[in-house]
Amino acid sequence: IYFKKLWPVSRRSPHMLNSLVNYGYSLIRTSLARYCAGFGLLPALGIHHHSSLNSFNLADDLLEPFRPLVDLLALQCLAGEYPSDCELNPSLKNEMLKLLSLEIPMTGGLRAQEKATIVIICRLSCQSLIETIQKRDPSRLVLPEVTRYGTGE
């Protein structure tokens, strides 16, 4: 429903916007998978994602709240100097790579309302997932607070 209602192109079409978001998702997914493994979690064992063909189900579960940030940055890239019919090139990849250093608010845990870079939030999400499961308290899970990003608050 998300893509059908809000996305300006078909999600499966060979459009530059899709290439940008796929690249952005892969950046965050890689960071999440690395931190999951580093904290002793098995990235293949997801909560909602559970494909036997996917080695990163847990990373994909944790990626979901980051998707709107990737989408926004991709749309901003294309609204700038890059035409929508150009190819994914090193310059565009560098623009998307800035995503990892964006400082945004967090929600959950003791760090709610604090700001951190996306990479740090990836680490905190994986780390807090362990505590969330152990304590059976979902309020401990640290995630990006997407609703406040870019509002100036």
Coordinates of C-alpha atoms in Angstrom, one line a residue, residues 45-122:
L45 CA 16.4 -15.5 12.2
G46 CA 14.0 -12.7 11.7
I47 CA 10.8 -11.7 13.6
H48 CA 8.5 -10.9 10.7
H49 CA 10.8 -11.7 7.8
H50 CA 11.4 -15.5 7.7
S51 CA 12.4 -16.6 4.2
S52 CA 14.7 -19.6 4.2
L53 CA 16.4 -18.0 1.2
N54 CA 17.2 -14.7 3.0
S55 CA 20.3 -14.7 5.2
F56 CA 19.4 -11.3 6.6
N57 CA 15.8 -11.6 7.8
L58 CA 16.5 -9.9 11.2
A59 CA 18.3 -7.0 9.5
D60 CA 15.3 -6.6 7.2
D61 CA 13.0 -6.5 10.2
L62 CA 15.1 -3.8 11.7
L63 CA 15.4 -1.9 8.4
E64 CA 11.7 -1.2 8.1
P65 CA 11.6 2.0 10.3
F66 CA 14.5 3.4 8.3
R67 CA 12.9 3.1 4.9
P68 CA 11.1 6.5 4.9
L69 CA 14.4 8.2 5.5
V70 CA 16.0 6.4 2.5
D71 CA 13.0 7.3 0.4
L72 CA 13.1 10.9 1.4
L73 CA 16.9 11.2 0.6
A74 CA 16.4 9.5 -2.8
L75 CA 13.6 11.9 -3.7
Q76 CA 15.7 14.8 -2.6
C77 CA 18.6 13.6 -4.8
L78 CA 16.3 13.4 -7.8
A79 CA 14.7 16.8 -7.1
G80 CA 18.2 18.3 -7.3
E81 CA 20.7 18.3 -10.1
Y82 CA 20.2 14.6 -11.2
P83 CA 17.7 13.8 -13.9
S84 CA 15.4 10.8 -13.2
D85 CA 16.6 9.0 -16.3
C86 CA 20.3 9.1 -15.4
E87 CA 22.2 6.0 -14.3
L88 CA 23.3 5.2 -10.7
N89 CA 26.8 6.6 -10.7
P90 CA 29.5 7.3 -8.1
S91 CA 28.3 10.8 -7.6
L92 CA 24.8 9.6 -6.8
K93 CA 26.1 6.8 -4.6
N94 CA 28.1 9.4 -2.6
E95 CA 24.9 11.4 -2.1
M96 CA 23.2 8.3 -0.8
L97 CA 26.2 7.4 1.4
K98 CA 25.5 10.6 3.3
L99 CA 22.5 8.8 4.7
L100 CA 24.6 6.9 7.2
S101 CA 25.9 10.1 8.7
L102 CA 22.5 11.9 9.0
E103 CA 21.8 12.8 12.6
I104 CA 18.2 12.2 13.5
P105 CA 16.1 11.8 16.7
M106 CA 15.7 8.4 18.3
T107 CA 12.7 6.8 20.1
G108 CA 12.7 4.0 22.7
G109 CA 14.9 3.0 25.5
L110 CA 16.7 5.5 27.7
R111 CA 17.9 7.4 24.6
A112 CA 14.4 8.6 23.5
Q113 CA 14.5 12.1 22.1
E114 CA 18.3 12.1 21.7
K115 CA 19.9 12.5 18.3
A116 CA 22.4 10.2 16.7
T117 CA 23.7 9.3 13.2
I118 CA 22.0 6.5 11.4
V119 CA 25.0 4.2 11.8
I120 CA 24.8 4.7 15.6
I121 CA 21.1 4.1 15.6
C122 CA 21.7 0.9 13.7

